[in-house]
Amino acid sequence: MAVTGAVMLLYLLVHMLGNLKIFYGRESFDEYAHWLRSIGVPALHGAWFLWLMRAVLTVAVVLHATSAYQLSRRDLKARPQKYSHRQRLEASYAVNTMRYGGIIIALFIIYHLLDFTALTLNRNGVEGAAYDNVVSSFSVWWVTLFYIIAMLALGLHIHHGFWSAARTLGVHSAAREKNLKIGATVLAVLIAAGFMVVPIAVLAGLVD
Amino acid sequence: MNLTLRIWRQRGPEDRGAMVTYELADVSPDMSFLEMLDVLNERLILEGEDPVAFDHDCREGICGMCGMVINGQAHGPRDRTTTCQLHMREFADGDVIDVEPWRAAAFPVMRDLVVDRSGFDRIIGSGGYISVVTGSAPEAHSTPVPKPIADAAFDNATCIGCGACVAACPNGSAMLFTSAKVTHLNLLPQGAPERESRVRDMVAQMDEEGFGGCTNTGECTVACPKGIPLTSIGNLNREYLRALTKR
């Protein structure tokens, strides 16, 4: 969970920063989208880098989901009977929503790929016209709402996931406890807010 | 104090079990929780009923025998306190108190509030020891241990193996217990010869016993009567990764 999570987290950070190019205007954003399809040329042919990255990400998502499923199965089996007096849980909201949040994020990723990669659900749906595709989707209020909900779930997921991963990988210690917690919060807010600012800007008419 | 107790009654491992309500009058606030149960049991015996079975030994908070989930909290409402050191003054007159055994697949209920914690013994048996020549005690200064290391080892050595961590964990995981033992012994020079095999074997045994996996919820450390820190789990993972790469 920790290693695959770290791979995806790294990707998300780059993805989020790349999205912000939309504020430099249509030309700049479309050029960036085109560049993504030609990274490494001429050493690599065409969109090879893109496909390589997609392969790594797919493996990461599949392994992450598989281990989440196995861990959940094991944990539910280890605690078959609940207490009749409800436990007062000390853990934060983020901890208790890891499973549901993960499912929301997975459903969102499917929708997101159909919207902006396969373009089947995109209202504009012109390949290469990334800027217009983004604007056409986020002009619809419920698409933006779903996007924002998914990003909030993502932020919570990262908030617990980051420092949980740090502990799994043994990076965590008493001296680093505080820094890791701050790091988790900063990363979660940065990534969630960085993604959310685009649809909000579209709805507000700042990007059109 | 007059109390309403709802206690888990279960005749044996195969019995289904249920919560049974008892009214208990004139409870002194100075009684410990176990003394309050003693009073209830005396009455039950006089009435010809089976007394409530529960584990206990030293009643000084250091043996790790007692433990029950009181109102959804392992060892009850008071922080860093075992059930035997919990006093009735923590409760108010007229309170309804739910008393249940540790719940975990790896801790099957034997009777009432008594669970089988021999899984912990087998985890200890698989690596929670050091190999030393027995006989007269060695000279204390022959193996110097830096003060911070000694302190950290001691903090983890305070684990009494009561099982509250497993009871509180929503996953029934024994990570805090195992990490306390591994951290305690792996920090010290006396534990160095078995450093790698210890963590490998204890984790393998922990998995075999049917304890759940750790998702770092942190419930364990809150419930722990000895305050074993969550950082011990980070240390267990570090030791485990180290052992995997150092075969």
Short mmCIF file of C-alpha atoms in Angstrom, two decimals:
data_model
loop_
_atom_site.label_atom_id
_atom_site.label_comp_id
_atom_site.label_asym_id
_atom_site.label_seq_id
_atom_site.Cartn_x
_atom_site.Cartn_y
_atom_site.Cartn_z
CA MET A 1 0.00 0.00 0.00
CA ALA A 2 2.77 2.37 0.99
CA VAL A 3 4.99 1.99 -2.08
CA THR A 4 2.17 2.10 -4.64
CA GLY A 5 0.64 5.01 -2.74
CA ALA A 6 3.92 6.90 -2.93
CA VAL A 7 4.13 6.32 -6.70
CA MET A 8 0.63 7.68 -7.19
CA LEU A 9 1.24 10.59 -4.83
CA LEU A 10 4.30 11.63 -6.83
CA TYR A 11 2.30 11.46 -10.04
CA LEU A 12 -0.55 13.50 -8.52
CA LEU A 13 1.82 16.25 -7.48
CA VAL A 14 3.18 16.57 -11.03
CA HIS A 15 -0.33 16.27 -12.51
CA MET A 16 -1.65 19.01 -10.22
CA LEU A 17 1.21 21.39 -11.06
CA GLY A 18 0.73 20.70 -14.78
CA ASN A 19 -2.98 21.50 -14.53
CA LEU A 20 -2.16 24.97 -13.25
CA LYS A 21 -0.77 25.79 -16.71
CA ILE A 22 -4.40 26.42 -17.65
CA PHE A 23 -4.06 29.86 -16.04
CA TYR A 24 -1.47 30.81 -18.69
CA GLY A 25 -4.17 30.59 -21.36
CA ARG A 26 -5.45 28.28 -24.08
CA GLU A 27 -2.34 28.19 -26.24
CA SER A 28 0.03 27.48 -23.39
CA PHE A 29 -2.17 24.71 -21.94
CA ASP A 30 -2.75 22.97 -25.28
CA GLU A 31 0.95 23.13 -26.03
CA TYR A 32 1.66 21.54 -22.64
CA ALA A 33 -0.90 18.78 -23.35
CA HIS A 34 0.78 18.14 -26.67
CA TRP A 35 4.22 18.07 -25.07
CA LEU A 36 3.03 15.34 -22.65
CA ARG A 37 2.48 13.15 -25.71
CA SER A 38 5.97 13.70 -27.01
CA ILE A 39 8.21 13.58 -23.94
CA GLY A 40 11.51 11.91 -24.66
CA VAL A 41 11.32 12.33 -28.43
CA PRO A 42 13.49 11.56 -30.35
CA ALA A 43 15.09 9.09 -27.90
CA LEU A 44 11.66 7.61 -27.36
CA HIS A 45 9.19 7.21 -30.17
CA GLY A 46 5.96 9.24 -30.15
CA ALA A 47 3.90 8.81 -26.99
CA TRP A 48 6.03 5.99 -25.55
CA PHE A 49 6.81 7.90 -22.38
CA LEU A 50 3.12 8.55 -21.84
CA TRP A 51 2.27 4.89 -22.28
CA LEU A 52 5.13 3.86 -20.01
CA MET A 53 3.77 6.17 -17.33
CA ARG A 54 0.25 4.86 -17.86
CA ALA A 55 1.52 1.30 -17.44
CA VAL A 56 3.32 2.13 -14.19
CA LEU A 57 0.26 3.92 -12.86
CA THR A 58 -2.08 1.08 -13.82
CA VAL A 59 0.15 -1.41 -12.02
CA ALA A 60 0.25 0.90 -8.99
CA VAL A 61 -3.54 1.31 -8.92
CA VAL A 62 -4.17 -2.41 -9.32
CA LEU A 63 -1.67 -3.40 -6.62
CA HIS A 64 -2.94 -0.67 -4.29
CA ALA A 65 -6.54 -1.83 -4.69
CA THR A 66 -5.59 -5.49 -4.36
CA SER A 67 -3.69 -4.96 -1.12
CA ALA A 68 -6.50 -2.75 0.19
CA TYR A 69 -8.94 -5.58 -0.52
CA GLN A 70 -6.71 -8.21 1.10
CA LEU A 71 -6.02 -6.02 4.14
CA SER A 72 -9.72 -5.25 4.59
CA ARG A 73 -10.65 -8.92 4.32
CA ARG A 74 -8.03 -9.86 6.88
CA ASP A 75 -9.02 -7.05 9.26
CA LEU A 76 -12.74 -7.82 9.12
CA LYS A 77 -11.96 -11.49 9.79
CA ALA A 78 -9.76 -10.60 12.77
CA ARG A 79 -12.56 -8.64 14.42
CA PRO A 80 -15.76 -10.60 13.68
CA GLN A 81 -17.80 -9.38 16.64
CA LYS A 82 -18.47 -5.72 17.39
CA TYR A 83 -18.83 -4.32 20.89
CA SER A 84 -22.44 -3.81 21.93
CA HIS A 85 -21.41 -0.54 23.52
CA ARG A 86 -20.21 1.61 20.63
CA GLN A 87 -16.48 2.24 20.77
CA ARG A 88 -15.47 5.85 21.16
CA LEU A 89 -12.95 6.03 18.35
CA GLU A 90 -9.99 8.33 18.81
CA ALA A 91 -8.90 8.20 15.19
CA SER A 92 -9.58 11.14 12.90
CA TYR A 93 -12.23 11.31 10.18
CA ALA A 94 -9.55 10.71 7.56
CA VAL A 95 -8.61 7.37 9.14
CA ASN A 96 -12.17 6.12 9.26
CA THR A 97 -12.93 7.04 5.65
CA MET A 98 -9.93 5.37 3.99
CA ARG A 99 -11.98 2.50 2.51
CA TYR A 100 -15.00 4.50 1.32
CA GLY A 101 -12.79 7.39 0.23
CA GLY A 102 -10.67 4.99 -1.82
CA ILE A 103 -13.76 3.67 -3.59
CA ILE A 104 -14.98 7.21 -4.36
CA ILE A 105 -11.54 8.06 -5.78
CA ALA A 106 -11.50 4.88 -7.90
CA LEU A 107 -14.94 5.68 -9.37
CA PHE A 108 -13.81 9.22 -10.01
CA ILE A 109 -10.68 8.05 -11.86
CA ILE A 110 -12.85 5.97 -14.22
CA TYR A 111 -15.10 8.96 -14.91
CA HIS A 112 -12.10 11.26 -15.22
CA LEU A 113 -10.43 9.04 -17.83
CA LEU A 114 -13.65 8.78 -19.86
CA ASP A 115 -14.02 12.55 -19.66
CA PHE A 116 -10.54 13.85 -20.44
CA THR A 117 -8.53 10.94 -21.86
CA ALA A 118 -10.95 8.84 -23.90
CA LEU A 119 -13.16 11.97 -24.34
CA THR A 120 -16.26 9.74 -24.65
CA LEU A 121 -18.10 11.68 -21.93
CA ASN A 122 -16.64 15.07 -22.80
CA ARG A 123 -19.09 17.65 -24.15
CA ASN A 124 -16.50 19.24 -26.42
CA GLY A 125 -14.47 16.10 -27.05
CA VAL A 126 -11.94 17.44 -29.54
CA GLU A 127 -8.61 15.70 -29.36
CA GLY A 128 -5.78 18.14 -28.81
CA ALA A 129 -8.10 20.92 -27.65
CA ALA A 130 -7.38 20.25 -24.00
CA TYR A 131 -8.28 23.75 -22.83
CA ASP A 132 -11.74 23.74 -24.42
CA ASN A 133 -12.40 20.19 -23.21
CA VAL A 134 -11.67 21.25 -19.63
CA VAL A 135 -13.87 24.32 -19.86
CA SER A 136 -16.76 22.37 -21.43
CA SER A 137 -16.78 19.79 -18.62
CA PHE A 138 -16.45 22.13 -15.70
CA SER A 139 -19.13 24.49 -17.02
CA VAL A 140 -21.60 21.80 -15.92
CA TRP A 141 -22.24 22.23 -12.20
CA TRP A 142 -22.59 18.58 -11.25
CA VAL A 143 -19.36 17.59 -12.96
CA THR A 144 -17.59 20.23 -10.92
CA LEU A 145 -19.38 19.09 -7.77
CA PHE A 146 -18.34 15.47 -8.30
CA TYR A 147 -14.81 16.65 -8.99
CA ILE A 148 -14.69 18.66 -5.78
CA ILE A 149 -16.11 15.79 -3.70
CA ALA A 150 -13.53 13.43 -5.18
CA MET A 151 -10.73 15.91 -4.44
CA LEU A 152 -11.88 16.28 -0.82
CA ALA A 153 -11.86 12.48 -0.52
CA LEU A 154 -8.39 12.49 -2.08
CA GLY A 155 -7.16 15.08 0.39
CA LEU A 156 -8.39 13.02 3.35
CA HIS A 157 -6.93 9.87 1.81
CA ILE A 158 -3.52 11.50 1.44
CA HIS A 159 -3.70 13.02 4.91
CA HIS A 160 -3.80 9.59 6.57
CA GLY A 161 -2.07 7.72 3.76
CA PHE A 162 1.10 9.77 3.74
CA TRP A 163 2.12 9.32 7.33
CA SER A 164 0.70 5.82 7.52
CA ALA A 165 2.99 4.98 4.61
CA ALA A 166 5.87 6.67 6.41
CA ARG A 167 5.30 4.34 9.33
CA THR A 168 4.93 1.26 7.15
CA LEU A 169 8.23 2.06 5.47
CA GLY A 170 9.90 2.63 8.84
CA VAL A 171 10.75 6.26 8.13
CA HIS A 172 8.63 7.31 11.07
CA SER A 173 10.23 8.00 14.46
CA ALA A 174 9.48 10.06 17.56
CA ALA A 175 11.74 12.87 16.33
CA ARG A 176 10.08 12.98 12.91
CA GLU A 177 6.51 12.52 14.15
CA LYS A 178 5.64 16.22 14.11
CA ASN A 179 7.28 16.95 10.76
CA LEU A 180 5.59 13.99 9.10
CA LYS A 181 2.19 15.10 10.38
CA ILE A 182 2.76 18.63 9.10
CA GLY A 183 4.02 17.19 5.80
CA ALA A 184 0.89 15.06 5.44
CA THR A 185 -1.39 18.03 6.05
CA VAL A 186 0.52 20.32 3.69
CA LEU A 187 0.56 17.69 0.92
CA ALA A 188 -3.13 16.90 1.34
CA VAL A 189 -4.21 20.55 1.27
CA LEU A 190 -1.81 21.45 -1.54
CA ILE A 191 -2.90 18.63 -3.83
CA ALA A 192 -6.64 18.88 -3.12
CA ALA A 193 -6.68 22.68 -3.42
CA GLY A 194 -4.39 22.66 -6.46
CA PHE A 195 -6.77 20.40 -8.33
CA MET A 196 -9.94 22.13 -7.13
CA VAL A 197 -8.84 25.59 -8.17
CA VAL A 198 -9.24 24.73 -11.88
CA PRO A 199 -12.96 23.78 -11.94
CA ILE A 200 -13.73 26.61 -9.50
CA ALA A 201 -11.99 29.06 -11.83
CA VAL A 202 -14.03 27.72 -14.76
CA LEU A 203 -17.31 28.09 -12.86
CA ALA A 204 -16.31 31.56 -11.73
CA GLY A 205 -15.63 32.53 -15.31
CA LEU A 206 -11.93 33.17 -14.78
CA VAL A 207 -11.10 30.48 -17.33
CA ASP A 208 -13.38 30.32 -20.37
CA MET B 1 -23.77 4.58 44.38
CA ASN B 2 -26.46 2.59 42.63
CA LEU B 3 -25.42 1.15 39.28
CA THR B 4 -26.92 -0.79 36.42
CA LEU B 5 -24.40 -3.26 34.99
CA ARG B 6 -24.81 -4.93 31.63
CA ILE B 7 -22.30 -7.75 31.55
CA TRP B 8 -21.44 -10.22 28.80
CA ARG B 9 -22.32 -13.71 30.04
CA GLN B 10 -21.15 -16.74 28.08
CA ARG B 11 -21.00 -20.22 29.61
CA GLY B 12 -18.20 -21.55 27.44
CA PRO B 13 -16.34 -21.15 24.15
CA GLU B 14 -19.22 -22.69 22.17
CA ASP B 15 -22.02 -20.77 23.91
CA ARG B 16 -23.56 -17.87 22.00
CA GLY B 17 -23.49 -15.49 24.95
CA ALA B 18 -25.53 -12.36 25.67
CA MET B 19 -25.51 -9.15 27.67
CA VAL B 20 -27.22 -9.64 31.06
CA THR B 21 -28.41 -6.74 33.22
CA TYR B 22 -27.70 -6.57 36.97
CA GLU B 23 -28.70 -3.86 39.44
CA LEU B 24 -26.05 -3.22 42.09
CA ALA B 25 -26.84 -1.00 45.07
CA ASP B 26 -24.59 0.70 47.64
CA VAL B 27 -21.37 0.64 45.63
CA SER B 28 -18.57 2.55 47.35
CA PRO B 29 -16.78 5.07 45.13
CA ASP B 30 -13.51 3.89 46.71
CA MET B 31 -13.88 0.37 45.38
CA SER B 32 -11.85 -0.67 42.39
CA PHE B 33 -13.79 -1.91 39.38
CA LEU B 34 -12.78 -5.50 40.17
CA GLU B 35 -13.83 -5.13 43.82
CA MET B 36 -17.20 -3.95 42.59
CA LEU B 37 -17.43 -7.14 40.48
CA ASP B 38 -16.35 -9.16 43.56
CA VAL B 39 -19.31 -7.72 45.46
CA LEU B 40 -21.63 -8.62 42.59
CA ASN B 41 -20.19 -12.13 42.47
CA GLU B 42 -20.66 -12.70 46.20
CA ARG B 43 -24.30 -11.81 45.78
CA LEU B 44 -24.66 -14.06 42.72
CA ILE B 45 -23.11 -16.98 44.62
CA LEU B 46 -25.49 -16.45 47.56
CA GLU B 47 -28.38 -16.38 45.10
CA GLY B 48 -27.18 -19.68 43.66
CA GLU B 49 -26.11 -18.21 40.32
CA ASP B 50 -22.78 -18.58 38.54
CA PRO B 51 -20.41 -15.71 39.36
CA VAL B 52 -19.08 -13.55 36.52
CA ALA B 53 -15.75 -15.01 35.38
CA PHE B 54 -12.94 -12.50 34.84
CA ASP B 55 -9.15 -12.59 34.78
CA HIS B 56 -7.13 -10.83 37.48
CA ASP B 57 -3.97 -11.37 39.47
CA CYS B 58 -1.84 -8.66 41.09
CA ARG B 59 -4.50 -5.93 41.20
CA GLU B 60 -1.64 -3.44 41.22
CA GLY B 61 -1.70 -2.62 37.50
CA ILE B 62 1.52 -4.42 36.59
CA CYS B 63 0.72 -8.06 35.81
CA GLY B 64 -1.43 -7.64 32.70
CA MET B 65 -3.99 -10.27 33.68
CA CYS B 66 -7.07 -8.08 34.08
CA GLY B 67 -8.80 -6.38 31.25
CA MET B 68 -12.31 -5.83 30.01
CA VAL B 69 -14.00 -3.38 27.72
CA ILE B 70 -15.98 -0.92 29.85
CA ASN B 71 -18.44 1.28 27.98
CA GLY B 72 -16.66 0.60 24.71
CA GLN B 73 -13.21 1.43 26.05
CA ALA B 74 -10.53 -1.13 26.87
CA HIS B 75 -9.77 -0.85 30.62
CA GLY B 76 -12.48 1.81 30.96
CA PRO B 77 -12.55 5.59 30.81
CA ARG B 78 -9.36 6.50 32.67
CA ASP B 79 -6.16 7.00 30.64
CA ARG B 80 -3.16 4.77 31.30
CA THR B 81 -5.02 2.72 33.89
CA THR B 82 -5.67 -1.01 34.05
CA THR B 83 -9.12 -2.24 35.03
CA CYS B 84 -7.91 -3.20 38.53
CA GLN B 85 -6.66 0.35 39.14
CA LEU B 86 -9.87 1.91 37.88
CA HIS B 87 -12.02 3.11 40.77
CA MET B 88 -15.75 3.51 40.95
CA ARG B 89 -15.35 7.23 41.60
CA GLU B 90 -14.82 7.53 37.84
CA PHE B 91 -18.53 6.75 37.48
CA ALA B 92 -21.63 8.54 38.71
CA ASP B 93 -24.60 7.34 40.72
CA GLY B 94 -27.23 5.82 38.43
CA ASP B 95 -24.79 5.05 35.60
CA VAL B 96 -25.40 2.18 33.21
CA ILE B 97 -22.08 0.40 32.64
CA ASP B 98 -21.51 -2.05 29.78
CA VAL B 99 -18.84 -4.66 30.47
CA GLU B 100 -17.60 -6.86 27.62
CA PRO B 101 -14.64 -9.14 26.98
CA TRP B 102 -11.80 -8.28 24.56
CA ARG B 103 -13.18 -8.84 21.07
CA ALA B 104 -10.80 -10.34 18.53
CA ALA B 105 -10.75 -13.53 16.49
CA ALA B 106 -7.31 -14.29 17.96
CA PHE B 107 -8.67 -13.88 21.52
CA PRO B 108 -11.58 -16.37 21.70
CA VAL B 109 -13.88 -15.94 24.70
CA MET B 110 -13.47 -18.80 27.18
CA ARG B 111 -16.18 -17.74 29.60
CA ASP B 112 -17.90 -14.43 30.39
CA LEU B 113 -15.11 -11.82 30.42
CA VAL B 114 -12.21 -14.29 30.17
CA VAL B 115 -10.49 -14.57 26.80
CA ASP B 116 -7.70 -16.88 25.65
CA ARG B 117 -4.60 -14.71 25.17
CA SER B 118 -2.16 -17.56 24.63
CA GLY B 119 -1.56 -16.14 21.14
CA PHE B 120 0.57 -13.49 22.87
CA ASP B 121 2.56 -16.21 24.64
CA ARG B 122 3.30 -17.89 21.31
CA ILE B 123 4.43 -14.57 19.82
CA ILE B 124 6.82 -14.14 22.77
CA GLY B 125 7.94 -17.76 22.41
CA SER B 126 8.82 -17.18 18.76
CA GLY B 127 11.40 -14.47 19.52
CA GLY B 128 10.64 -12.35 22.58
CA TYR B 129 13.68 -13.51 24.49
CA ILE B 130 17.49 -13.16 24.54
CA SER B 131 20.04 -15.95 24.60
CA VAL B 132 22.29 -15.61 27.63
CA VAL B 133 24.38 -17.93 29.70
CA THR B 134 22.37 -18.64 32.82
CA GLY B 135 23.99 -18.61 36.22
CA SER B 136 25.19 -15.71 38.30
CA ALA B 137 24.10 -12.25 37.25
CA PRO B 138 26.65 -10.48 35.00
CA GLU B 139 28.44 -7.33 36.15
CA ALA B 140 26.08 -4.48 35.24
CA HIS B 141 28.82 -2.25 33.85
CA SER B 142 30.27 -4.85 31.50
CA THR B 143 27.73 -3.93 28.77
CA PRO B 144 27.34 -0.16 28.61
CA VAL B 145 24.02 1.09 27.22
CA PRO B 146 23.60 4.80 26.36
CA LYS B 147 20.96 6.48 28.51
CA PRO B 148 18.55 7.43 25.64
CA ILE B 149 18.64 3.84 24.35
CA ALA B 150 18.07 2.43 27.83
CA ASP B 151 15.14 4.81 28.32
CA ALA B 152 13.54 3.93 24.98
CA ALA B 153 14.00 0.21 25.65
CA PHE B 154 12.49 0.62 29.09
CA ASP B 155 9.48 2.55 27.77
CA ASN B 156 8.72 -0.41 25.52
CA ALA B 157 9.52 -2.96 28.22
CA THR B 158 6.68 -1.56 30.32
CA CYS B 159 4.21 -3.45 28.08
CA ILE B 160 2.38 -5.89 30.36
CA GLY B 161 0.82 -7.87 27.52
CA CYS B 162 -2.77 -7.28 28.65
CA GLY B 163 -4.15 -7.19 25.10
CA ALA B 164 -5.95 -3.84 25.35
CA CYS B 165 -4.28 -2.79 22.07
CA VAL B 166 -5.87 -5.73 20.25
CA ALA B 167 -9.22 -5.10 21.92
CA ALA B 168 -9.24 -1.43 20.94
CA CYS B 169 -7.99 -1.94 17.38
CA PRO B 170 -10.81 -1.97 14.83
CA ASN B 171 -8.71 -4.53 12.93
CA GLY B 172 -7.91 -6.77 15.91
CA SER B 173 -4.23 -6.21 15.18
CA ALA B 174 -1.41 -7.07 17.59
CA MET B 175 1.09 -4.66 16.07
CA LEU B 176 1.54 -2.47 19.16
CA PHE B 177 2.22 -5.46 21.42
CA THR B 178 4.67 -7.09 19.00
CA SER B 179 6.36 -3.77 18.23
CA ALA B 180 6.87 -3.05 21.95
CA LYS B 181 8.60 -6.41 22.45
CA VAL B 182 10.72 -6.12 19.30
CA THR B 183 11.68 -2.51 20.04
CA HIS B 184 12.57 -3.30 23.66
CA LEU B 185 14.90 -6.19 22.81
CA ASN B 186 16.27 -4.98 19.46
CA LEU B 187 17.44 -1.68 20.98
CA LEU B 188 19.67 -3.36 23.53
CA PRO B 189 23.07 -5.00 22.99
CA GLN B 190 21.80 -8.09 24.80
CA GLY B 191 19.17 -8.52 22.10
CA ALA B 192 21.53 -7.99 19.16
CA PRO B 193 22.39 -11.64 18.35
CA GLU B 194 18.77 -12.46 17.46
CA ARG B 195 17.92 -9.03 16.09
CA GLU B 196 16.86 -10.16 12.60
CA SER B 197 15.35 -13.55 13.39
CA ARG B 198 13.40 -12.04 16.29
CA VAL B 199 11.45 -9.56 14.19
CA ARG B 200 10.93 -12.02 11.33
CA ASP B 201 9.69 -14.83 13.57
CA MET B 202 7.52 -12.68 15.83
CA VAL B 203 5.77 -11.03 12.88
CA ALA B 204 5.26 -14.44 11.23
CA GLN B 205 3.76 -15.82 14.45
CA MET B 206 1.58 -12.73 14.86
CA ASP B 207 0.17 -13.29 11.36
CA GLU B 208 -0.35 -17.00 12.01
CA GLU B 209 -2.39 -16.31 15.15
CA GLY B 210 -5.04 -14.54 13.08
CA PHE B 211 -4.48 -11.01 14.31
CA GLY B 212 -5.53 -8.32 11.83
CA GLY B 213 -3.28 -6.04 9.81
CA CYS B 214 -2.25 -2.60 11.07
CA THR B 215 -3.79 0.40 9.32
CA ASN B 216 -2.24 2.94 11.70
CA THR B 217 -5.52 4.07 13.23
CA GLY B 218 -3.79 4.76 16.55
CA GLU B 219 -6.58 3.31 18.73
CA CYS B 220 -4.10 0.93 20.37
CA THR B 221 -1.83 3.53 21.89
CA VAL B 222 -4.80 5.44 23.34
CA ALA B 223 -6.10 2.29 25.03
CA CYS B 224 -2.67 1.10 26.24
CA PRO B 225 -2.48 1.32 30.05
CA LYS B 226 1.29 1.71 29.77
CA GLY B 227 1.30 4.32 27.01
CA ILE B 228 3.38 2.35 24.49
CA PRO B 229 3.86 4.94 21.71
CA LEU B 230 2.78 4.49 18.10
CA THR B 231 6.37 5.15 17.07
CA SER B 232 7.15 1.59 18.22
CA ILE B 233 5.13 0.35 15.23
CA GLY B 234 7.27 2.49 12.92
CA ASN B 235 10.30 0.94 14.56
CA LEU B 236 8.93 -2.59 14.10
CA ASN B 237 8.47 -1.92 10.39
CA ARG B 238 11.99 -0.50 10.15
CA GLU B 239 13.43 -3.55 11.90
CA TYR B 240 11.40 -5.84 9.65
CA LEU B 241 12.60 -4.17 6.43
CA ARG B 242 16.15 -4.24 7.77
CA ALA B 243 15.86 -7.96 8.53
CA LEU B 244 14.49 -8.68 5.07
CA THR B 245 17.46 -7.02 3.40
CA LYS B 246 20.00 -8.64 5.76
CA ARG B 247 19.47 -12.33 5.32
#
